[in-house]
mmCIF file of C-alpha atoms in Angstrom:
data_model
loop_
_atom_site.group_PDB
_atom_site.id
_atom_site.type_symbol
_atom_site.label_atom_id
_atom_site.label_comp_id
_atom_site.label_asym_id
_atom_site.label_seq_id
_atom_site.Cartn_x
_atom_site.Cartn_y
_atom_site.Cartn_z
ATOM 1 C CA MET U 1 2.371 -9.386 22.752
ATOM 2 C CA ALA U 2 0.357 -11.013 19.424
ATOM 3 C CA THR U 3 2.515 -11.879 17.164
ATOM 4 C CA ALA U 4 2.882 -13.155 13.361
ATOM 5 C CA ARG U 5 5.443 -14.370 10.453
ATOM 6 C CA ILE U 6 4.524 -14.088 6.963
ATOM 7 C CA SER U 7 6.987 -16.250 4.686
ATOM 8 C CA LEU U 8 6.347 -14.907 0.603
ATOM 9 C CA LEU U 9 8.371 -17.906 -1.779
ATOM 10 C CA SER U 10 9.371 -18.148 -5.687
ATOM 11 C CA PHE U 11 9.689 -21.712 -6.927
ATOM 12 C CA ARG U 12 11.984 -21.082 -8.891
ATOM 13 C CA GLU U 13 11.725 -20.663 -13.009
ATOM 14 C CA GLY U 14 12.026 -23.544 -14.662
ATOM 15 C CA ALA U 15 10.512 -26.245 -11.187
ATOM 16 C CA SER U 16 8.641 -28.682 -12.252
ATOM 17 C CA GLU U 17 4.481 -28.346 -11.428
ATOM 18 C CA GLY U 18 5.845 -31.749 -9.642
ATOM 19 C CA ALA U 19 9.266 -30.171 -7.749
ATOM 20 C CA ARG U 20 6.544 -26.946 -7.140
ATOM 21 C CA VAL U 21 3.303 -28.720 -5.458
ATOM 22 C CA GLU U 22 6.902 -31.301 -3.665
ATOM 23 C CA LEU U 23 7.196 -27.180 -2.172
ATOM 24 C CA VAL U 24 4.095 -26.118 -0.768
ATOM 25 C CA GLU U 25 3.937 -29.586 0.394
ATOM 26 C CA ARG U 26 6.510 -29.705 2.556
ATOM 27 C CA VAL U 27 6.086 -25.762 3.580
ATOM 28 C CA ARG U 28 2.543 -27.330 4.566
ATOM 29 C CA GLN U 29 5.040 -30.048 6.870
ATOM 30 C CA ILE U 30 6.640 -27.513 8.572
ATOM 31 C CA SER U 31 3.868 -25.468 9.622
ATOM 32 C CA ALA U 32 1.514 -28.730 11.384
ATOM 33 C CA LEU U 33 5.259 -28.497 13.411
ATOM 34 C CA ALA U 34 3.790 -24.792 14.657
ATOM 35 C CA ALA U 35 0.214 -26.139 14.771
ATOM 36 C CA PRO U 36 0.492 -26.210 18.806
ATOM 37 C CA VAL U 37 1.445 -22.580 19.394
ATOM 38 C CA ALA U 38 0.469 -21.326 16.002
ATOM 39 C CA ARG U 39 -2.597 -21.694 13.200
ATOM 40 C CA GLY U 40 -1.739 -21.165 9.514
ATOM 41 C CA LEU U 41 -2.222 -20.797 5.993
ATOM 42 C CA VAL U 42 -0.851 -21.797 2.920
ATOM 43 C CA ALA U 43 -1.627 -21.034 -0.308
ATOM 44 C CA THR U 44 -1.263 -19.707 -3.220
ATOM 45 C CA ASP U 45 -0.849 -16.448 -4.576
ATOM 46 C CA LEU U 46 -3.842 -15.678 -7.080
ATOM 47 C CA PRO U 47 -2.613 -13.261 -10.509
ATOM 48 C CA PRO U 48 -1.319 -10.523 -10.919
ATOM 49 C CA ASN U 49 0.721 -10.024 -7.544
ATOM 50 C CA ARG U 50 3.504 -7.484 -7.496
ATOM 51 C CA ASN U 51 6.873 -9.673 -5.461
ATOM 52 C CA GLY U 52 4.588 -11.426 -3.482
ATOM 53 C CA GLY U 53 6.359 -14.288 -4.494
ATOM 54 C CA ASP U 54 4.064 -17.707 -5.820
ATOM 55 C CA ILE U 55 2.997 -18.172 -1.692
ATOM 56 C CA ILE U 56 1.578 -17.341 0.988
ATOM 57 C CA TRP U 57 2.502 -18.938 4.577
ATOM 58 C CA ARG U 58 1.275 -16.893 7.451
ATOM 59 C CA LEU U 59 1.810 -18.210 11.063
ATOM 60 C CA GLU U 60 0.053 -16.214 13.796
ATOM 61 C CA PHE U 61 1.038 -16.869 17.133
ATOM 62 C CA ALA U 62 -0.683 -16.595 20.728
ATOM 63 C CA SER U 63 2.203 -14.117 22.581
ATOM 64 C CA GLU U 64 5.688 -13.821 21.140
ATOM 65 C CA ALA U 65 6.921 -16.347 23.367
ATOM 66 C CA ASP U 66 5.199 -18.652 21.335
ATOM 67 C CA TYR U 67 6.840 -17.311 18.369
ATOM 68 C CA GLU U 68 10.991 -17.141 20.111
ATOM 69 C CA ALA U 69 10.588 -20.641 21.265
ATOM 70 C CA LEU U 70 9.371 -22.292 17.990
ATOM 71 C CA MET U 71 12.192 -20.434 15.834
ATOM 72 C CA ALA U 72 15.037 -21.175 18.746
ATOM 73 C CA SER U 73 13.934 -25.327 18.256
ATOM 74 C CA ARG U 74 16.150 -27.793 17.267
ATOM 75 C CA GLU U 75 12.713 -29.635 15.621
ATOM 76 C CA TRP U 76 11.818 -25.746 13.497
ATOM 77 C CA ARG U 77 15.336 -24.881 12.415
ATOM 78 C CA GLN U 78 16.407 -27.765 10.613
ATOM 79 C CA ALA U 79 12.883 -28.158 8.880
ATOM 80 C CA GLU U 80 13.440 -24.449 7.298
ATOM 81 C CA ALA U 81 17.001 -25.377 6.561
ATOM 82 C CA ALA U 82 15.581 -27.872 4.690
ATOM 83 C CA LEU U 83 12.675 -25.642 3.291
ATOM 84 C CA GLN U 84 15.291 -23.015 1.954
ATOM 85 C CA ALA U 85 17.790 -25.949 -0.050
ATOM 86 C CA ASP U 86 14.470 -26.995 -1.789
ATOM 87 C CA PRO U 87 15.183 -27.294 -5.489
ATOM 88 C CA ALA U 88 12.250 -25.895 -5.894
ATOM 89 C CA LEU U 89 12.561 -22.879 -3.915
ATOM 90 C CA ALA U 90 13.984 -19.269 -5.324
ATOM 91 C CA GLY U 91 14.033 -17.620 -2.257
ATOM 92 C CA ALA U 92 11.947 -15.743 0.356
ATOM 93 C CA GLU U 93 10.939 -12.782 1.743
ATOM 94 C CA THR U 94 9.661 -12.990 5.541
ATOM 95 C CA PHE U 95 8.629 -10.436 8.007
ATOM 96 C CA ALA U 96 8.194 -11.144 12.011
ATOM 97 C CA PHE U 97 5.425 -8.056 12.885
ATOM 98 C CA THR U 98 2.847 -7.091 15.994
ATOM 99 C CA PRO U 99 0.033 -5.365 14.430
ATOM 100 C CA LEU U 100 -0.661 -1.696 15.223
ATOM 101 C CA SER U 101 -4.928 -1.116 14.379
ATOM 102 C CA VAL U 102 -7.039 -4.142 13.910
ATOM 103 C CA GLY U 103 -10.196 -4.676 13.676
ATOM 104 C CA GLU U 104 -13.028 -7.236 12.537
ATOM 105 C CA ARG U 105 -16.827 -6.370 11.628
ATOM 106 C CA GLY U 106 -19.067 -8.763 12.920
ATOM 107 C CA VAL U 107 -19.875 -10.221 10.266
ATOM 108 C CA GLU U 108 -20.215 -13.746 10.030
ATOM 109 C CA ARG U 109 -16.321 -15.743 9.974
ATOM 110 C CA ARG U 110 -16.207 -17.212 6.890
ATOM 111 C CA GLY U 111 -13.801 -17.193 4.523
ATOM 112 C CA GLY U 112 -13.589 -15.094 0.748
ATOM 113 C CA LEU U 113 -10.434 -13.410 -0.012
ATOM 114 C CA TYR U 114 -6.687 -13.042 2.159
ATOM 115 C CA ARG U 115 -4.791 -9.642 1.024
ATOM 116 C CA LEU U 116 -1.342 -8.776 2.111
ATOM 117 C CA LEU U 117 0.538 -5.330 1.522
ATOM 118 C CA VAL U 118 4.045 -5.274 2.926
ATOM 119 C CA LEU U 119 5.918 -1.948 2.924
ATOM 120 C CA ALA U 120 8.584 0.636 3.927
ATOM 121 C CA LEU U 121 8.779 4.337 4.203
ATOM 122 C CA GLU U 122 12.161 6.359 2.996
ATOM 123 C CA GLU U 123 14.408 6.382 5.942
ATOM 124 C CA SER U 124 14.391 10.252 5.223
ATOM 125 C CA THR U 125 10.566 10.295 6.229
ATOM 126 C CA PRO U 126 10.254 12.531 9.754
ATOM 127 C CA PRO U 127 8.608 11.061 12.840
ATOM 128 C CA ASP U 128 5.358 13.159 12.433
ATOM 129 C CA LEU U 129 4.444 12.219 8.891
ATOM 130 C CA ARG U 130 4.867 8.467 9.958
ATOM 131 C CA ALA U 131 3.375 9.055 12.657
ATOM 132 C CA ARG U 132 0.488 10.291 10.101
ATOM 133 C CA PHE U 133 0.707 8.319 7.701
ATOM 134 C CA GLU U 134 -0.033 5.308 10.424
ATOM 135 C CA THR U 135 -2.752 7.333 11.433
ATOM 136 C CA GLU U 136 -4.078 7.255 7.757
ATOM 137 C CA MET U 137 -3.897 3.881 7.210
ATOM 138 C CA ALA U 138 -5.007 2.339 10.053
ATOM 139 C CA ALA U 139 -8.553 4.754 9.633
ATOM 140 C CA MET U 140 -8.965 3.419 6.194
ATOM 141 C CA PRO U 141 -11.344 -0.274 7.828
ATOM 142 C CA SER U 142 -14.247 3.445 8.724
ATOM 143 C CA TYR U 143 -14.506 4.246 5.720
ATOM 144 C CA VAL U 144 -14.457 1.542 3.688
ATOM 145 C CA SER U 145 -17.081 -1.871 4.218
ATOM 146 C CA SER U 146 -15.604 -4.210 2.190
ATOM 147 C CA ILE U 147 -12.778 -5.162 4.907
ATOM 148 C CA HIS U 148 -13.813 -7.205 6.852
ATOM 149 C CA ARG U 149 -11.678 -8.222 8.756
ATOM 150 C CA TRP U 150 -8.142 -5.987 9.585
ATOM 151 C CA ASN U 151 -4.977 -5.441 10.452
ATOM 152 C CA PHE U 152 -3.023 -2.753 9.812
ATOM 153 C CA ALA U 153 1.102 -3.740 11.549
ATOM 154 C CA ARG U 154 5.172 -2.955 12.606
ATOM 155 C CA VAL U 155 7.471 -4.923 10.885
ATOM 156 C CA THR U 156 9.162 -6.346 13.606
ATOM 157 C CA HIS U 157 11.736 -8.272 11.712
ATOM 158 C CA SER U 158 12.320 -9.553 8.486
ATOM 159 C CA ALA U 159 14.682 -12.408 6.431
ATOM 160 C CA GLY U 160 15.297 -11.459 2.975
ATOM 161 C CA PRO U 161 17.039 -8.922 0.564
ATOM 162 C CA GLN U 162 15.050 -6.481 2.014
ATOM 163 C CA ARG U 163 14.047 -3.549 5.188
ATOM 164 C CA TRP U 164 10.814 -3.686 5.299
ATOM 165 C CA ASP U 165 8.115 -1.360 7.923
ATOM 166 C CA TYR U 166 4.552 -2.303 8.083
ATOM 167 C CA LEU U 167 2.639 -4.885 6.989
ATOM 168 C CA TRP U 168 -1.070 -4.219 6.110
ATOM 169 C CA GLU U 169 -3.723 -7.771 5.964
ATOM 170 C CA GLN U 170 -7.057 -7.526 5.077
ATOM 171 C CA GLU U 171 -9.799 -10.167 4.466
ATOM 172 C CA TYR U 172 -12.545 -10.001 2.096
ATOM 173 C CA THR U 173 -15.730 -11.956 1.863
ATOM 174 C CA ASP U 174 -14.853 -12.101 -2.483
ATOM 175 C CA LEU U 175 -12.440 -10.607 -4.630
ATOM 176 C CA ALA U 176 -15.218 -8.071 -5.894
ATOM 177 C CA GLY U 177 -14.800 -6.486 -2.601
ATOM 178 C CA PHE U 178 -11.244 -5.662 -3.034
ATOM 179 C CA ARG U 179 -11.368 -4.458 -7.052
ATOM 180 C CA GLY U 180 -14.579 -2.444 -6.319
ATOM 181 C CA GLU U 181 -15.461 -0.831 -2.789
ATOM 182 C CA TYR U 182 -11.968 -0.701 -1.427
ATOM 183 C CA MET U 183 -10.134 0.323 -5.186
ATOM 184 C CA SER U 184 -12.892 3.060 -5.858
ATOM 185 C CA HIS U 185 -13.093 4.630 -2.231
ATOM 186 C CA PRO U 186 -11.930 8.778 -2.351
ATOM 187 C CA TYR U 187 -10.133 7.599 1.138
ATOM 188 C CA HIS U 188 -8.036 5.391 -0.858
ATOM 189 C CA TRP U 189 -6.898 7.498 -3.536
ATOM 190 C CA GLY U 190 -7.296 10.855 -2.622
ATOM 191 C CA VAL U 191 -6.224 10.156 1.461
ATOM 192 C CA VAL U 192 -4.154 7.139 1.386
ATOM 193 C CA ASP U 193 -1.976 6.449 -1.684
ATOM 194 C CA ILE U 194 -0.640 10.161 -1.435
ATOM 195 C CA TRP U 195 1.424 8.814 0.242
ATOM 196 C CA TYR U 196 2.023 5.794 -2.249
ATOM 197 C CA ASP U 197 1.957 7.794 -5.484
ATOM 198 C CA PRO U 198 5.098 8.412 -7.595
ATOM 199 C CA ASP U 199 3.974 11.196 -8.918
ATOM 200 C CA ASN U 200 2.746 12.800 -5.581
ATOM 201 C CA PRO U 201 5.689 15.373 -4.263
ATOM 202 C CA ALA U 202 4.080 13.763 -0.902
ATOM 203 C CA ARG U 203 5.837 10.101 -1.593
ATOM 204 C CA ILE U 204 6.763 8.501 1.203
ATOM 205 C CA VAL U 205 6.788 4.937 1.064
ATOM 206 C CA LYS U 206 9.381 3.898 -1.468
ATOM 207 C CA PRO U 207 8.141 2.081 -4.266
ATOM 208 C CA TYR U 208 9.313 -1.625 -4.374
ATOM 209 C CA LEU U 209 6.637 -3.290 -1.633
ATOM 210 C CA CYS U 210 5.327 -6.451 -1.239
ATOM 211 C CA ASN U 211 0.873 -6.148 -2.616
ATOM 212 C CA SER U 212 -0.481 -10.756 -2.441
ATOM 213 C CA PHE U 213 -4.319 -12.510 -2.431
ATOM 214 C CA CYS U 214 -5.312 -15.742 -2.012
ATOM 215 C CA ASP U 215 -8.106 -17.143 -1.508
ATOM 216 C CA ILE U 216 -9.537 -18.273 2.376
ATOM 217 C CA ASP U 217 -11.823 -20.887 2.888
ATOM 218 C CA ALA U 218 -12.109 -19.270 6.241
ATOM 219 C CA PRO U 219 -10.902 -16.285 8.116
ATOM 220 C CA VAL U 220 -7.293 -16.206 8.664
ATOM 221 C CA MET U 221 -6.755 -13.914 11.198
ATOM 222 C CA PHE U 222 -7.444 -13.167 14.554
ATOM 223 C CA THR U 223 -6.804 -17.725 15.045
ATOM 224 C CA ARG U 224 -5.228 -17.120 18.277
ATOM 225 C CA TRP U 225 -5.146 -13.927 18.574
ATOM 226 C CA PRO U 226 -8.027 -12.159 20.496
ATOM 227 C CA ARG U 227 -11.067 -11.831 18.801
ATOM 228 C CA PRO U 228 -11.238 -7.408 18.789
ATOM 229 C CA ALA U 229 -14.912 -6.318 19.717
ATOM 230 C CA ALA U 230 -16.913 -5.757 16.561
ATOM 231 C CA THR U 231 -16.388 -2.259 14.323
ATOM 232 C CA PRO U 232 -19.237 -1.122 12.993
ATOM 233 C CA PHE U 233 -20.538 -0.396 8.992
ATOM 234 C CA PRO U 234 -19.504 2.922 7.631
ATOM 235 C CA GLY U 235 -22.017 5.233 7.880
ATOM 236 C CA MET X 1 -19.227 9.733 -10.408
ATOM 237 C CA SER X 2 -17.586 11.899 -9.980
ATOM 238 C CA ARG X 3 -14.718 13.653 -11.715
ATOM 239 C CA ILE X 4 -11.319 13.909 -9.720
ATOM 240 C CA LEU X 5 -9.276 17.915 -10.087
ATOM 241 C CA VAL X 6 -5.703 16.871 -9.205
ATOM 242 C CA ILE X 7 -4.398 20.298 -8.377
ATOM 243 C CA ASP X 8 -0.537 21.293 -8.530
ATOM 244 C CA GLU X 9 1.214 24.642 -6.082
ATOM 245 C CA VAL X 10 4.594 25.015 -6.477
ATOM 246 C CA TRP X 11 6.820 28.527 -4.938
ATOM 247 C CA PRO X 12 9.128 28.459 -7.472
ATOM 248 C CA LEU X 13 12.382 30.011 -6.607
ATOM 249 C CA THR X 14 12.762 33.874 -6.756
ATOM 250 C CA GLY X 15 12.951 34.625 -10.769
ATOM 251 C CA MET X 16 12.927 30.684 -11.983
ATOM 252 C CA VAL X 17 8.510 31.548 -12.216
ATOM 253 C CA GLU X 18 8.802 31.281 -15.988
ATOM 254 C CA THR X 19 10.901 28.660 -16.604
ATOM 255 C CA TYR X 20 9.206 26.454 -14.132
ATOM 256 C CA ARG X 21 6.173 27.040 -15.697
ATOM 257 C CA ASP X 22 7.646 26.180 -19.539
ATOM 258 C CA ALA X 23 9.147 23.302 -18.118
ATOM 259 C CA TYR X 24 6.380 22.226 -16.190
ATOM 260 C CA LEU X 25 4.581 22.625 -19.575
ATOM 261 C CA ALA X 26 7.393 20.640 -21.516
ATOM 262 C CA ASP X 27 8.210 17.402 -19.608
ATOM 263 C CA TYR X 28 5.831 17.144 -17.733
ATOM 264 C CA ALA X 29 2.473 18.027 -19.213
ATOM 265 C CA PRO X 30 2.573 15.936 -22.045
ATOM 266 C CA ALA X 31 3.331 12.297 -20.431
ATOM 267 C CA ALA X 32 0.578 13.691 -17.514
ATOM 268 C CA ARG X 33 -1.737 14.446 -20.957
ATOM 269 C CA ARG X 34 -1.240 10.459 -22.107
ATOM 270 C CA ARG X 35 -1.419 8.732 -18.820
ATOM 271 C CA GLY X 36 -5.244 10.697 -19.173
ATOM 272 C CA MET X 37 -5.000 13.223 -17.763
ATOM 273 C CA THR X 38 -6.860 16.926 -18.748
ATOM 274 C CA LEU X 39 -5.534 20.541 -17.769
ATOM 275 C CA GLU X 40 -7.757 22.187 -16.983
ATOM 276 C CA ALA X 41 -5.708 25.600 -15.966
ATOM 277 C CA VAL X 42 -2.351 26.889 -15.324
ATOM 278 C CA LEU X 43 -2.982 30.525 -12.517
ATOM 279 C CA LEU X 44 -0.691 32.587 -10.478
ATOM 280 C CA THR X 45 -1.423 34.224 -7.547
ATOM 281 C CA PRO X 46 -0.256 37.486 -7.118
ATOM 282 C CA PRO X 47 -0.932 38.067 -10.799
ATOM 283 C CA LEU X 48 2.082 39.367 -11.960
ATOM 284 C CA VAL X 49 5.884 37.996 -11.760
ATOM 285 C CA LEU X 50 7.063 39.198 -8.690
ATOM 286 C CA ALA X 51 10.313 40.481 -9.082
ATOM 287 C CA GLU X 52 11.051 39.353 -5.672
ATOM 288 C CA GLY X 53 10.373 36.612 -5.797
ATOM 289 C CA GLY X 54 7.015 34.948 -3.555
ATOM 290 C CA ASN X 55 4.274 33.282 -7.081
ATOM 291 C CA ARG X 56 2.549 30.747 -6.475
ATOM 292 C CA LEU X 57 2.076 28.793 -10.246
ATOM 293 C CA THR X 58 -0.800 25.920 -9.389
ATOM 294 C CA PHE X 59 -1.877 23.709 -12.630
ATOM 295 C CA VAL X 60 -5.138 21.767 -13.102
ATOM 296 C CA TRP X 61 -5.726 18.439 -13.611
ATOM 297 C CA SER X 62 -9.042 16.254 -14.699
ATOM 298 C CA ILE X 63 -9.556 13.464 -14.109
ATOM 299 C CA PRO X 64 -13.170 12.070 -15.545
ATOM 300 C CA ASP X 65 -13.862 9.789 -12.651
ATOM 301 C CA ALA X 66 -12.201 7.482 -9.808
ATOM 302 C CA SER X 67 -12.768 4.584 -12.918
ATOM 303 C CA GLY X 68 -10.547 6.330 -14.594
ATOM 304 C CA PHE X 69 -7.478 7.004 -11.393
ATOM 305 C CA TRP X 70 -6.057 4.362 -11.202
ATOM 306 C CA PRO X 71 -4.839 3.707 -15.388
ATOM 307 C CA VAL X 72 -3.615 7.241 -14.726
ATOM 308 C CA ARG X 73 -1.724 6.422 -11.171
ATOM 309 C CA PHE X 74 -0.377 3.226 -12.459
ATOM 310 C CA ALA X 75 1.432 4.199 -15.781
ATOM 311 C CA ASP X 76 5.308 5.232 -16.046
ATOM 312 C CA GLU X 77 5.757 4.509 -12.273
ATOM 313 C CA ASP X 78 9.393 4.361 -12.888
ATOM 314 C CA THR X 79 9.834 7.081 -13.790
ATOM 315 C CA LYS X 80 7.261 9.467 -12.218
ATOM 316 C CA HIS X 81 10.069 11.081 -9.327
ATOM 317 C CA ALA X 82 12.201 12.180 -11.775
ATOM 318 C CA TRP X 83 10.380 15.079 -12.205
ATOM 319 C CA TRP X 84 9.520 15.510 -8.896
ATOM 320 C CA ASP X 85 13.345 15.335 -7.934
ATOM 321 C CA ARG X 86 13.926 18.218 -10.609
ATOM 322 C CA SER X 87 11.356 20.473 -9.397
ATOM 323 C CA ALA X 88 12.103 20.830 -5.881
ATOM 324 C CA ALA X 89 15.699 21.796 -7.074
ATOM 325 C CA MET X 90 13.909 25.579 -9.264
ATOM 326 C CA THR X 91 11.092 25.414 -5.445
ATOM 327 C CA HIS X 92 10.721 25.989 -2.091
ATOM 328 C CA ARG X 93 7.968 24.181 -1.672
ATOM 329 C CA GLN X 94 5.437 21.625 -4.212
ATOM 330 C CA GLU X 95 2.559 20.107 -2.745
ATOM 331 C CA ARG X 96 -0.063 18.351 -4.390
ATOM 332 C CA THR X 97 -3.459 17.834 -4.284
ATOM 333 C CA LEU X 98 -7.061 15.650 -4.519
ATOM 334 C CA HIS X 99 -9.830 17.623 -5.065
ATOM 335 C CA THR X 100 -13.539 16.627 -5.606
ATOM 336 C CA ASP X 101 -16.665 18.896 -7.075
ATOM 337 C CA PHE X 102 -18.648 19.737 -3.967
ATOM 338 C CA ALA X 103 -20.770 22.587 -4.864
ATOM 339 C CA GLY X 104 -23.638 20.912 -4.050
ATOM 340 C CA ASP X 105 -27.074 22.409 -4.516
ATOM 341 C CA ASP X 106 -28.281 26.265 -5.976
ATOM 342 C CA HIS X 107 -27.632 26.714 -2.371
ATOM 343 C CA GLY X 108 -24.561 24.855 -1.696
ATOM 344 C CA HIS X 109 -25.782 21.801 0.428
ATOM 345 C CA ARG X 110 -25.820 18.574 -0.169
#
C-alpha cells in the first residue's frame, strides 16, 4: 500500500537565522537517507499558514514496507533523535498516511504551489456523516479545475500533541489557482465548508487544523506512487 | 456574481418559539451583521404559534457575493460555536443551508 509521511516542523522562537538555516539543512540531509526508498520535499512554509509550522517535510514511499523498514532502521532513528535535539526546533507534527482518492490532470508535470490541510473529526461523528464527508472532499477536483494534482488521505499514524484523521494535499500551478477558483468555487463554500464552519450546526471538523503552503519547482505527488490515470478538467 | 443566501431553520421545543426568536435576534444576529451578513427575513411556519408545538422558524440572511463569503466565514471563529451549542438546547433540530439565486430567464430556464 502506498504510504507517505509528512512532518511540519516549527522553529524555536528566537532562533537565529543561522540556526534556522542549519535546521533546514539537517532536515535535507536526513531526507537524503530516505532517497533509496522515498522521494522527499523539504520546503519552508509560505505565510500565512495555520498551525503549519515553518518547514514542510514530505516523504513519499512506494510501499508501506519501505516506510516501515526505514522508520525502524538504526540510521534513521539516530538521525531523527539528533533532529529532535536540535536547539532551533520547537516541535513537530508528523503524520503517516495512505491515499483514499488521488488524481492528476493531464498537464505538464511542473512545479507551482503545494498546499496541505490536516484535520480531525469530532469523536462523536457518526459513520454515515464520516462517509459523506469523505465522498464530498474526494469530489472537489471534479468541480475545481485549478487543482491539478491531489490526494485525499486517511492518517494512519501521527506523532505530536494532536490526533489527526485526514490529510488533503493539492498542487496548483500557482497561488492564484488556490486563492482564486478554489476559494471562490460554490462547491467549496457551499458544500464542503459546512463540515468545517463553526457557524454551521452541521460542523464535524475540529477547529484546530493545519494549513500549509510552499512553492515547489517540480511535482511533489506521484513520484514514488503510481501516477493516476489523467482526470479531465471539469466542464 | 450572485448573492449567497444563508438560511437557518430551527424547530424550537414546545413553548420556545418566541423565546428562541428573541434570543436569536438579540444574541446571535448582531454579531452576524457585524461579520457582514444582512438579515432578510424571519419566517414562521405554520403561520401561528402552535401551543402543542411543531413550528419551524426560518432566518434568511444574505451575503452580497462569493467574495464576501470568506471574510464572514473567518470572523469570530473562536466564538461562533457557542451560539449553536445554546441553540441546540432550545430546539429539536437546527440546520443551516447555503443557496444561490437560480431563477434563470423569464421561463425559469438557465
